[in-house]
Tab-separated table of C-alpha atoms in Angstrom:
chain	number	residue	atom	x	y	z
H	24	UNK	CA	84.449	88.241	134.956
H	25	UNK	CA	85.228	84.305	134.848
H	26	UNK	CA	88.705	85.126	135.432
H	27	UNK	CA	88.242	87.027	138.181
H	28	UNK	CA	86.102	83.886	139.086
H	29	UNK	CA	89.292	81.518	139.222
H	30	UNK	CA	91.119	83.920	140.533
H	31	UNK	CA	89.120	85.171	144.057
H	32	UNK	CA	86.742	81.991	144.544
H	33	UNK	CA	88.917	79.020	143.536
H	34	UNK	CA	91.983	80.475	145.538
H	35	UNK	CA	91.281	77.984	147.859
H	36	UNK	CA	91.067	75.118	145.495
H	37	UNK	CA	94.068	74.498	143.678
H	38	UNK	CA	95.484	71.796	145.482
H	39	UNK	CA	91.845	69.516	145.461
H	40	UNK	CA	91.004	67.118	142.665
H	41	UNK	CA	88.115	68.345	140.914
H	42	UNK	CA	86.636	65.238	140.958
H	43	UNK	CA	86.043	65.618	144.596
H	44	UNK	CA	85.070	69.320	144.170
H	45	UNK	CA	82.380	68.204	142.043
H	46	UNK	CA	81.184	65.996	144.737
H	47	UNK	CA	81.085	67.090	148.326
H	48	UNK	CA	79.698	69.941	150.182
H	49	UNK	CA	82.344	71.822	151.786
H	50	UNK	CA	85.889	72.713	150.690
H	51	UNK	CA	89.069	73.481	152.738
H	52	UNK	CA	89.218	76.207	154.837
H	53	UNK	CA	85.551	77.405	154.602
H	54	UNK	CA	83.362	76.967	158.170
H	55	UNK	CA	82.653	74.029	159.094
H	56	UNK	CA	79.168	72.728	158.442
H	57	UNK	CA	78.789	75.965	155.884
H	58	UNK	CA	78.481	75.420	152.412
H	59	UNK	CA	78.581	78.804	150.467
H	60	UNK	CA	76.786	80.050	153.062
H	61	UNK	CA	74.088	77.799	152.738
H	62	UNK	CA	73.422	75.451	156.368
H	63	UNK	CA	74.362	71.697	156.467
H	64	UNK	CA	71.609	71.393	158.760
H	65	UNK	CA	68.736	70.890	156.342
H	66	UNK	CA	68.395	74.752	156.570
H	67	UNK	CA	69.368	75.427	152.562
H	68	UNK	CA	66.237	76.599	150.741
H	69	UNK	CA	68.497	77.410	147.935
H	70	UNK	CA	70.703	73.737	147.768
H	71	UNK	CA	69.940	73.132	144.236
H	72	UNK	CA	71.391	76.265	143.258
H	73	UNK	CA	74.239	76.103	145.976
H	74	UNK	CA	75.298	72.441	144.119
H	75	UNK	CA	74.831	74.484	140.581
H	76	UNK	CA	77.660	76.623	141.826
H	77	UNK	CA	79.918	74.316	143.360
H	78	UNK	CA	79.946	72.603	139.682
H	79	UNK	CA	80.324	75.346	137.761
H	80	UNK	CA	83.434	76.430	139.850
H	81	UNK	CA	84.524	72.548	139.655
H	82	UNK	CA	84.109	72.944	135.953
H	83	UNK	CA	86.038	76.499	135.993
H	84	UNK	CA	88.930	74.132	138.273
H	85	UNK	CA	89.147	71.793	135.516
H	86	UNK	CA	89.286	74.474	132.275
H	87	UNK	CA	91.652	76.068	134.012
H	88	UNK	CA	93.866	73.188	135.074
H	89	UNK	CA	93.297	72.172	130.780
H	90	UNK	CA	94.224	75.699	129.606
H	91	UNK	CA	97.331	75.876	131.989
H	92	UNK	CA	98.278	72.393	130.697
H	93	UNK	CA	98.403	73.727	127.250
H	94	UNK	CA	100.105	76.413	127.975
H	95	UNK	CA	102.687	74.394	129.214
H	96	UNK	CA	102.384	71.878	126.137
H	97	UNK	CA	103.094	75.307	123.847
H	98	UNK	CA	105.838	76.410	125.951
H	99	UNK	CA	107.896	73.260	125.888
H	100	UNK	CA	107.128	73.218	122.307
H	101	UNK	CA	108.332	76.639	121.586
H	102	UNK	CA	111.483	75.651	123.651
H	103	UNK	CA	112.255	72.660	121.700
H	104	UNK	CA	111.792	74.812	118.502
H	105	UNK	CA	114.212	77.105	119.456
H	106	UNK	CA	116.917	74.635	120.422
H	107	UNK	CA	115.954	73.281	116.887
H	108	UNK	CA	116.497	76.693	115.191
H	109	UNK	CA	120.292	77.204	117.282
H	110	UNK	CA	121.320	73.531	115.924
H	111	UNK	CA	120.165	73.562	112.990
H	112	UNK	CA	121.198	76.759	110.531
H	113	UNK	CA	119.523	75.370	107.618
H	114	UNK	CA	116.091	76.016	109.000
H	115	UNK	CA	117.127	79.610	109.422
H	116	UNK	CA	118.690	80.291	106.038
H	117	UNK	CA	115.853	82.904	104.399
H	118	UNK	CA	116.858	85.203	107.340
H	119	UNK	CA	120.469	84.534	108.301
H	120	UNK	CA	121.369	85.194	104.447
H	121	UNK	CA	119.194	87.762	104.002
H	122	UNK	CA	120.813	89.755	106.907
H	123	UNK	CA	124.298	88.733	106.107
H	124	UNK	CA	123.698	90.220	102.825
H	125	UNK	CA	122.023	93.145	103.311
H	126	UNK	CA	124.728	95.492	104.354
H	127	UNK	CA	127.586	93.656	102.025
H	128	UNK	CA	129.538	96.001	99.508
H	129	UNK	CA	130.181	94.300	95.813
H	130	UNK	CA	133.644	93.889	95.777
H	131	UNK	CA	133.874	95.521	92.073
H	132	UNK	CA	131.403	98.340	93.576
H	133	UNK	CA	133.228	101.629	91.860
H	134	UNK	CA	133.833	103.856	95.406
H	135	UNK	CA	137.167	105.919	95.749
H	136	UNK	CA	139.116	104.318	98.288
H	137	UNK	CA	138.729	107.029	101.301
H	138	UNK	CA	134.755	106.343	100.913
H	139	UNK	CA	134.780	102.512	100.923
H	140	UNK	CA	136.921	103.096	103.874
H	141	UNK	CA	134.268	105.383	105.796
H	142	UNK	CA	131.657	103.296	104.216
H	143	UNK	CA	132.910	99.901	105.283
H	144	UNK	CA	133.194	100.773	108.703
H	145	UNK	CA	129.650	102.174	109.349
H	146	UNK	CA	127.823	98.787	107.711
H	147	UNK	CA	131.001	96.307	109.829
H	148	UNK	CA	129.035	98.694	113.465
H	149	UNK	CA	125.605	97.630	111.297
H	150	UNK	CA	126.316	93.916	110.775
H	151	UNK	CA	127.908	93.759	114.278
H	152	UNK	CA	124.493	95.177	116.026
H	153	UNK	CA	122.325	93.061	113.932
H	154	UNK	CA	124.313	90.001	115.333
H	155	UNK	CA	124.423	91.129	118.965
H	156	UNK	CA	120.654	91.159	119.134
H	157	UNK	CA	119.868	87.874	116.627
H	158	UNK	CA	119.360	86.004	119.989
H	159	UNK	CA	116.989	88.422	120.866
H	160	UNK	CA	114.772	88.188	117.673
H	161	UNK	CA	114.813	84.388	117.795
H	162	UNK	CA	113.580	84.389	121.960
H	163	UNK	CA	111.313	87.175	120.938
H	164	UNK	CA	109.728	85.569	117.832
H	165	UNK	CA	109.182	81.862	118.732
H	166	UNK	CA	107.451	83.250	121.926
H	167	UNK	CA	104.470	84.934	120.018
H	168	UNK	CA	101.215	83.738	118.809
H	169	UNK	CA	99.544	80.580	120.241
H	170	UNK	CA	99.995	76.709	119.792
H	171	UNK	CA	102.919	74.959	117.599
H	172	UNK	CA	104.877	76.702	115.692
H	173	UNK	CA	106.430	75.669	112.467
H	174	UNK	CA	110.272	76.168	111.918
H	175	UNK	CA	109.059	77.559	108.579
H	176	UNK	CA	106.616	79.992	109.924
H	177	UNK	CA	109.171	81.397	112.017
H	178	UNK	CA	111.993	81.600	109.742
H	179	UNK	CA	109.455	83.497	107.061
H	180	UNK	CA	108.660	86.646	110.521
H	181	UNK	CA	112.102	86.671	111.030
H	182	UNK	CA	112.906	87.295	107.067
H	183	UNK	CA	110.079	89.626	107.005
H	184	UNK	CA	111.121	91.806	110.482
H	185	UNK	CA	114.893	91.691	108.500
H	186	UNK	CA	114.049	93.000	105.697
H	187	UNK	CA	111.304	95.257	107.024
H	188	UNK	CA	114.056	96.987	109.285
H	189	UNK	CA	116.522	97.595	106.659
H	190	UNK	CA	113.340	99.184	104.474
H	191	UNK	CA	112.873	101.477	108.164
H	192	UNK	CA	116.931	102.547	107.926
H	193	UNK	CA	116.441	103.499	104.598
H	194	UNK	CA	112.895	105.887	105.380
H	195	UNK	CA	113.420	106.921	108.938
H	196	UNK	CA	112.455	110.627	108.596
H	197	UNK	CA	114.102	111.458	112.025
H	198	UNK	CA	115.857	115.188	111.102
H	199	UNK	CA	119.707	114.757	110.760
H	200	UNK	CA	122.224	117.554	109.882
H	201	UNK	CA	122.996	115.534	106.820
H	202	UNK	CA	119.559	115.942	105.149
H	203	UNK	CA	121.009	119.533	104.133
H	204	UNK	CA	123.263	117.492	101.978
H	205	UNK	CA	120.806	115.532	100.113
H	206	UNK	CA	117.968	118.313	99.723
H	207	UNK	CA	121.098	119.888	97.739
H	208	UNK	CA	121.665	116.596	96.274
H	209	UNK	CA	117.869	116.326	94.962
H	210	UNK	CA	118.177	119.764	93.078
H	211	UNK	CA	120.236	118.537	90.162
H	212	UNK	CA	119.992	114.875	88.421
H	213	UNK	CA	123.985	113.799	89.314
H	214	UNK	CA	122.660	112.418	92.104
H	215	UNK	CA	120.923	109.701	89.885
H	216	UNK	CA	122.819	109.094	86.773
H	217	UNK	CA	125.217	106.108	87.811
H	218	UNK	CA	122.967	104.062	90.136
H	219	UNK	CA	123.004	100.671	88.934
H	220	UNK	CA	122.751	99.374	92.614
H	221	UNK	CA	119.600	97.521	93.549
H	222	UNK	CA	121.093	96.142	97.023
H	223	UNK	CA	120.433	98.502	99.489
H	224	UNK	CA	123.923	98.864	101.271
H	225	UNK	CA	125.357	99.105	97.427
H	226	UNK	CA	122.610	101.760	96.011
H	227	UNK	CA	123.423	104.133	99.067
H	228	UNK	CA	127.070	104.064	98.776
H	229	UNK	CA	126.424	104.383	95.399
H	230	UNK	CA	124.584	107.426	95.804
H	231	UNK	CA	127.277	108.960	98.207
H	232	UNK	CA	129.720	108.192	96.051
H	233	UNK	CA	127.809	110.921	93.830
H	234	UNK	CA	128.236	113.758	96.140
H	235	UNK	CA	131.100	115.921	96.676
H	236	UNK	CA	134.201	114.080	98.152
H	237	UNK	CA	133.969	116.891	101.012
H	238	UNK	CA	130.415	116.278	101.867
H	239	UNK	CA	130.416	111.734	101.911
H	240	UNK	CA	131.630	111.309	105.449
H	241	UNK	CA	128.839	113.715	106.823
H	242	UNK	CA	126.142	111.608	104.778
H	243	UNK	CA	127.646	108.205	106.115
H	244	UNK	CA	127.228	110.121	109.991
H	245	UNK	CA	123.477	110.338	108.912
H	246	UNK	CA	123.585	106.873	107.571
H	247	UNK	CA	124.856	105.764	111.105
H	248	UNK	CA	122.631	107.147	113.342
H	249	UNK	CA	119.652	105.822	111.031
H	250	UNK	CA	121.277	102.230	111.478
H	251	UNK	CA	121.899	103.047	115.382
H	252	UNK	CA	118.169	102.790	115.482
H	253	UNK	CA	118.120	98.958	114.093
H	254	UNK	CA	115.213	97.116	116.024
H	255	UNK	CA	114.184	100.215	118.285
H	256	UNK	CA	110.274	101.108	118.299
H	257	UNK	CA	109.022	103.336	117.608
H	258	UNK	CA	110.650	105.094	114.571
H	259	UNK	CA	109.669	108.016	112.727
H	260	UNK	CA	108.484	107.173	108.959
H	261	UNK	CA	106.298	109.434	106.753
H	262	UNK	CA	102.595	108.497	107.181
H	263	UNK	CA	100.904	106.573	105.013
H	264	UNK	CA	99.516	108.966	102.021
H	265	UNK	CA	103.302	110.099	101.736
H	266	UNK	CA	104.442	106.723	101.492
H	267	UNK	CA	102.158	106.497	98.394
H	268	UNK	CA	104.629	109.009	96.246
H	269	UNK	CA	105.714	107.041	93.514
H	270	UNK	CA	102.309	105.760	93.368
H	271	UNK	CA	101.221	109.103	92.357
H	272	UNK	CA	104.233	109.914	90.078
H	273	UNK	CA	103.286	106.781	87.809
H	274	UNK	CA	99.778	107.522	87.284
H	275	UNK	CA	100.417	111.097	87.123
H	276	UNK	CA	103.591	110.282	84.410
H	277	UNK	CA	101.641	110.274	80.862
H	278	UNK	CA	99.658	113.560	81.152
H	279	UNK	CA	102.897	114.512	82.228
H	280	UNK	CA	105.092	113.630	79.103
H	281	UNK	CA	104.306	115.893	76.857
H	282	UNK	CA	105.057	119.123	79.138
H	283	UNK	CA	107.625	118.027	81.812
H	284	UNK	CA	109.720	120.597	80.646
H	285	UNK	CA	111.929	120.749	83.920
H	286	UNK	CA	112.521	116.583	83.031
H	287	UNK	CA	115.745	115.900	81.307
H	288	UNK	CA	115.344	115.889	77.449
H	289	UNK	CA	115.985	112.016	76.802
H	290	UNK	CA	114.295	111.120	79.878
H	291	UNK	CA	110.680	112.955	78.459
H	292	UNK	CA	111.227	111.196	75.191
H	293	UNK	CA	111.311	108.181	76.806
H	294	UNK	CA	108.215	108.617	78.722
H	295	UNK	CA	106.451	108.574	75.011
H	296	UNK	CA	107.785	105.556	73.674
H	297	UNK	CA	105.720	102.773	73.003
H	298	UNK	CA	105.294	100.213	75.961
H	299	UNK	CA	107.638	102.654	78.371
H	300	UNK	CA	106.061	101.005	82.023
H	301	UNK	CA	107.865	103.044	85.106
H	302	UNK	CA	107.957	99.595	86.393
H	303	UNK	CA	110.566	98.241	83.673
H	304	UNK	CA	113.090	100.835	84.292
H	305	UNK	CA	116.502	101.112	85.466
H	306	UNK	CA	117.816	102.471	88.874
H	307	UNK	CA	118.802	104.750	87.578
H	308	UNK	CA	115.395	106.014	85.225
H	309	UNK	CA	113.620	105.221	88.824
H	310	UNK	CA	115.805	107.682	90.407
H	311	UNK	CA	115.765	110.364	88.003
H	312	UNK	CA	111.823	110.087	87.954
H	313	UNK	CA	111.608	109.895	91.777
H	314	UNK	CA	114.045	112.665	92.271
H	315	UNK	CA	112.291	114.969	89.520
H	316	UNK	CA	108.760	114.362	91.115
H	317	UNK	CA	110.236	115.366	94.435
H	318	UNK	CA	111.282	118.855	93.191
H	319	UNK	CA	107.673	119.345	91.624
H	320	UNK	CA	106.349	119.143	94.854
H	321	UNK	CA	108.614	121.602	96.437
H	322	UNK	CA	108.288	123.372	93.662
H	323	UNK	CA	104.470	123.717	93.805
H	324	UNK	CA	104.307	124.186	97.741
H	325	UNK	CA	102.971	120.707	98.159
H	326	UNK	CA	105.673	119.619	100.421
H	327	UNK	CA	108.378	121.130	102.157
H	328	UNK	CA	111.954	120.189	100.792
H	329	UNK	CA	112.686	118.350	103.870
H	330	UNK	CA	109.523	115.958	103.242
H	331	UNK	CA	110.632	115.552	99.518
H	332	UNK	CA	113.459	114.277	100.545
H	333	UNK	CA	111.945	111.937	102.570
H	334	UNK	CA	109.319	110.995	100.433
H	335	UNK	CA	112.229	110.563	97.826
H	336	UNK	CA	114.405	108.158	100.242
H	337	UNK	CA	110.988	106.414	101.356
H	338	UNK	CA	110.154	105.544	97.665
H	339	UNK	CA	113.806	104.410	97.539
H	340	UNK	CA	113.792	102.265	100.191
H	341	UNK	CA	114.256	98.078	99.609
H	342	UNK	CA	110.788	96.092	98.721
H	343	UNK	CA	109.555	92.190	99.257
H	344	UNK	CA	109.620	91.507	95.335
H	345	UNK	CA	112.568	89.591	94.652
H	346	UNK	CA	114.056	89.255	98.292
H	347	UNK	CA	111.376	87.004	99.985
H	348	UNK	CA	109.844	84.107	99.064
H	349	UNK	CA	110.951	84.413	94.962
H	350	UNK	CA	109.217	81.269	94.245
H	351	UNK	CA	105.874	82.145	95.012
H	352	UNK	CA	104.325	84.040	92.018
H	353	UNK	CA	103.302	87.303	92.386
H	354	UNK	CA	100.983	87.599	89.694
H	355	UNK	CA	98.950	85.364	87.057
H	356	UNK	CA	96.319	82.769	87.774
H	357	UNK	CA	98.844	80.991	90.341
H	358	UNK	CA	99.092	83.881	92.169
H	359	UNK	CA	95.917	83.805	94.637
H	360	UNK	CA	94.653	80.910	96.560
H	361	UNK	CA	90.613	80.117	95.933
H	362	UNK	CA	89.046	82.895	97.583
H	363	UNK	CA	91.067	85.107	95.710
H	364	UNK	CA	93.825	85.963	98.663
H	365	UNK	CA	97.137	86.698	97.610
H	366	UNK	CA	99.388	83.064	97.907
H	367	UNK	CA	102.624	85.586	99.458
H	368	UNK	CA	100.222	87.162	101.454
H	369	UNK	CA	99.330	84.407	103.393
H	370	UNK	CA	102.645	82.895	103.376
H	371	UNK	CA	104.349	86.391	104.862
H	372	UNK	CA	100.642	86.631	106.791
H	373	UNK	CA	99.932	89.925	105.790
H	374	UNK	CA	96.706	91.770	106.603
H	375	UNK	CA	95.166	95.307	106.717
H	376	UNK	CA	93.212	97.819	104.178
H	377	UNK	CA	94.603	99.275	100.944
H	378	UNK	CA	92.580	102.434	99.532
H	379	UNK	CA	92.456	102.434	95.756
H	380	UNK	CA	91.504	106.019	94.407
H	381	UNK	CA	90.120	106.535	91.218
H	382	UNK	CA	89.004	109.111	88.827
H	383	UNK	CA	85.189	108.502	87.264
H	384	UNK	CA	84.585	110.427	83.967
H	385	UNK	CA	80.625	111.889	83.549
H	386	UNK	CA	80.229	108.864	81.761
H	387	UNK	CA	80.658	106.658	84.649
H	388	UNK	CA	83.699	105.203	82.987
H	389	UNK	CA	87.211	104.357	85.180
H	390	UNK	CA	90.088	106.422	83.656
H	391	UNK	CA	92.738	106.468	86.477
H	392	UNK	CA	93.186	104.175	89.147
H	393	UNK	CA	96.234	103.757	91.913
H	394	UNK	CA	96.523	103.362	95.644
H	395	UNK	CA	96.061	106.226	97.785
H	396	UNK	CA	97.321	104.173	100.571
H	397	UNK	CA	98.141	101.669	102.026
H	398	UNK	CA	97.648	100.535	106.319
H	399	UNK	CA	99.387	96.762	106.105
H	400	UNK	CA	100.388	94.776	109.065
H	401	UNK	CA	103.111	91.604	108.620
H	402	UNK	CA	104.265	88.959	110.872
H	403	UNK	CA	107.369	89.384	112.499
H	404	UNK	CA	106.819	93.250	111.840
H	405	UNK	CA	105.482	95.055	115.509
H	406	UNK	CA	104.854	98.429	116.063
H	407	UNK	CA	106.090	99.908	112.754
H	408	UNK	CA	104.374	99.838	109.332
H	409	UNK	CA	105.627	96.606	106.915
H	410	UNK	CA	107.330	99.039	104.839
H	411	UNK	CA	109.281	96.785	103.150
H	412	UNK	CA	106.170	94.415	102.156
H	413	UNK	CA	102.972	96.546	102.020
H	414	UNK	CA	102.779	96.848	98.777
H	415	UNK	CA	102.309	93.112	98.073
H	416	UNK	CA	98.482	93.380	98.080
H	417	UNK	CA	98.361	96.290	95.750
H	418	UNK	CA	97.577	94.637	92.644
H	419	UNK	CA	94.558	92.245	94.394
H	420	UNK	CA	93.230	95.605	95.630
H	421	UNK	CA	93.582	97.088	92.367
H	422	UNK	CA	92.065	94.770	90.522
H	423	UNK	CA	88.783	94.317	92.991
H	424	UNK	CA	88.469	98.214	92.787
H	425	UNK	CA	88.406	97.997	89.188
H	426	UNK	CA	85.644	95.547	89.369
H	427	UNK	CA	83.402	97.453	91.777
H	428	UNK	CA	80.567	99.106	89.520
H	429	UNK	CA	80.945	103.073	89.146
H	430	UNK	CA	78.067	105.513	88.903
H	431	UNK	CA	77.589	108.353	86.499
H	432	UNK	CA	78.889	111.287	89.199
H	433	UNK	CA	77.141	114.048	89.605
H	434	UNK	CA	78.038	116.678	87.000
H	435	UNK	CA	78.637	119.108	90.485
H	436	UNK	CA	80.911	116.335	91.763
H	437	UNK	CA	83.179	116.770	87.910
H	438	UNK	CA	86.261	118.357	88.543
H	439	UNK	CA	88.091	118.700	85.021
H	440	UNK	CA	85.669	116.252	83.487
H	441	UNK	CA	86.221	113.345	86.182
H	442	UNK	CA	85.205	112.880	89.653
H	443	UNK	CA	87.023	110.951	92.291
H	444	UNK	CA	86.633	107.944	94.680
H	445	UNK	CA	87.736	106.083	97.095
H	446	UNK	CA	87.470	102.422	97.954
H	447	UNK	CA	88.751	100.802	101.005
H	448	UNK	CA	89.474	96.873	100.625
H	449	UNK	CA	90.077	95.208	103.740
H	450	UNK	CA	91.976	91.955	103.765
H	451	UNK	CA	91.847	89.455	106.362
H	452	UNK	CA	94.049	86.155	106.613
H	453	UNK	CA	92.323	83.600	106.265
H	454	UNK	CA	91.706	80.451	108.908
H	455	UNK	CA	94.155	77.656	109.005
H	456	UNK	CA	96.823	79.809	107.130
């Protein structure tokens, strides 16, 4: 309602000083001798409340002449930041290194020389489409949010909408002719056994390189038109209780041990060592697990193999940890500001709710505990979910769970001698981040 204020009553004002506004009676191009309707004769039974007006639309002159000045203070100061950020590389390095790295092949990667051919030229298209529309990031990113922005701030939404985009690539569920290949793939544990990749360009050659010689240009063509959707929103991704998969696999891992008896041999013996964490394995181990957990579920109807394989590819799919920000700690004492917010968190200025679900026994005691999911939203990140960092607030949200008093359930509510819950934690960034 102000706004339409300015907009229809001050039309006529924009050229007046509002010092003068404040003072006289009439303003340009209103009748003569008429003052808001209101006589100049001595006929204005309502003049205090006529002058009451004319101020408060003086006043609504002058915030609106202050508001458009600092808009025009924040414009010229995003302007000189970007001319800052094109002269200067070195305040861009987290991002411009992170996406010249990201679709890179190791030179000693193991790949026959017809697929590093194939391969090569699908992530030369990638790099080259990346570059065309860097320009476009920078414009686009230095124009959001309100007041100064530091060259810091902006290089850390860049790194984040890099690295979240390369995490999108790698779970865009979008149905290719190619996802024949790997639902084959997925049935047998070949597909697994040499990934020592961690890269993401690397780990999916890697895992071509594993399928039949015939079949690795076809998964490349899927590869492509994944990567031919770089930067476009919106993109299909599984929704957030899928993305949770391996979440359920760990927790679901040491009942499982002892009678996995589809699980490779050594791979259940390992599962009962002391100390095994799914967390300190290999690429490989990750794989397997991943790829063996996705068969259960076709196997027991709760997803169709096309959604395994998804699932499978989401949990796959490149993570924060290790790529951004590596000096800030991600757990420990140092690891949360005061208030208890996560010290990446507000650095990458991630927000949104994480649902921890938990199984009660009739005792009232916690004996299982995970995320259920997980709705996070990331700077730099826009209309997609921050696949790549979402999970950085997991551990926070596990540990307030945990410290949320549980009730004896309901002996009707026991199910197997535990009943569940679910507690949403919502986190909010705090002021002056």
């Amino acid at each position: 309602m102000r706004m339409a204020l300015r907009l229809v009553a001050l039309a006529a004002l924009l050229h007046t000083p509002a010092a003068v506004l404040a003072q006289v009676g009439t303003f340009p191009g209103m009748e003569p001798g008429r003052v808001g309707g209101v006589s100049a004769e001595g006929e204005n039974p309502d003049k205090a409340a006529a002058d009451l007006k004319n101020k408060q639309m003086a006043q609504e002159l002058i915030d609106k002449q202050r508001d458009e000045a600092a808009l025009r203070t924040m414009v010229e100061q995003r302007a000189k930041l970007r001319e800052r950020l094109e002269r200067d590389a070195g305040l861009l390095q987290q991002p411009v290194e992170l996406l010249a790295g990201m679709f890179q092949l190791p030179a000693d990667l193991k790949l026959s020389p017809e697929h590093r051919s194939v391969a090569e030229e699908v992530l030369r298209q990638q790099r080259e489409r990346a570059q065309a529309g860097w320009a476009a990031w920078l414009n686009e990113e230095t124009a959001q949010g309100k007041g100064e922005l530091r060259a810091e701030v902006a290089a850390q939404r860049l790194s984040n909408r890099v690295l979240n985009e390369v995490a999108l690539w790698q779970a865009d569920t979008t149905p290719h002719p190619s996802d024949t290949i790997w639902i084959d793939a997925l049935k047998t544990p070949a597909i697994c056994q040499r990934l020592d990749q961690t890269r993401p360009a690397g780990q999916v050659a890697q895992l071509i390189e594993a399928l039949p010689a015939e079949q690795r240009d076809a998964a490349w063509q899927g590869e492509a038109a994944r990567l031919a959707r770089w930067g476009q929103v919106p993109r299909q991704v599984l929704p957030p209780p899928d993305r949770a998969f391996e979440d359920e696999l760990a927790v679901a891992l040491p009942k499982l041990a002892g009678n996995a008896s589809s699980l490779a041999p050594d791979m259940r013996n390992a599962l009962q060592a002391p100390g095994w964490t799914y967390a300190a394995q290999s690429p490989a181990a990750r794989c397997e697990l991943l790829r063996w957990w996705s068969q259960e579920q076709v196997r027991t109807r709760r997803m169709t193999a096309p959604r395994a394989l998804h699932a499978w590819r989401t949990a796959m799919a490149v993570r924060s940890t290790g790529y951004l920000l590596p000096d800030v700690p991600r757990s420990g004492p140092g690891a949360t500001d005061a208030n208890g917010f996560p010290l990446f968190a507000r650095r990458a200025e991630l927000a949104g709710t994480v649902v921890v679900e938990q199984d009660i026994d009739a005792a009232g005691k916690i004996v299982r505990s995970f995320v259920q999911r997980r709705e996070v939203t990331a700077a730099g990140v826009r209309g997609m979910p921050a696949l790549a960092l979402e999970r950085e607030l997991d551990a926070v949200s596990l540990s307030r769970a945990a410290s949320t008093p549980a009730a004896v359930p309901d002996s009707a509510q026991l199910r197997d001698g535990t009943a569940t819950r679910r507690i949403g934690i919502e986190w909010v960034l705090p002021e002056g981040r």
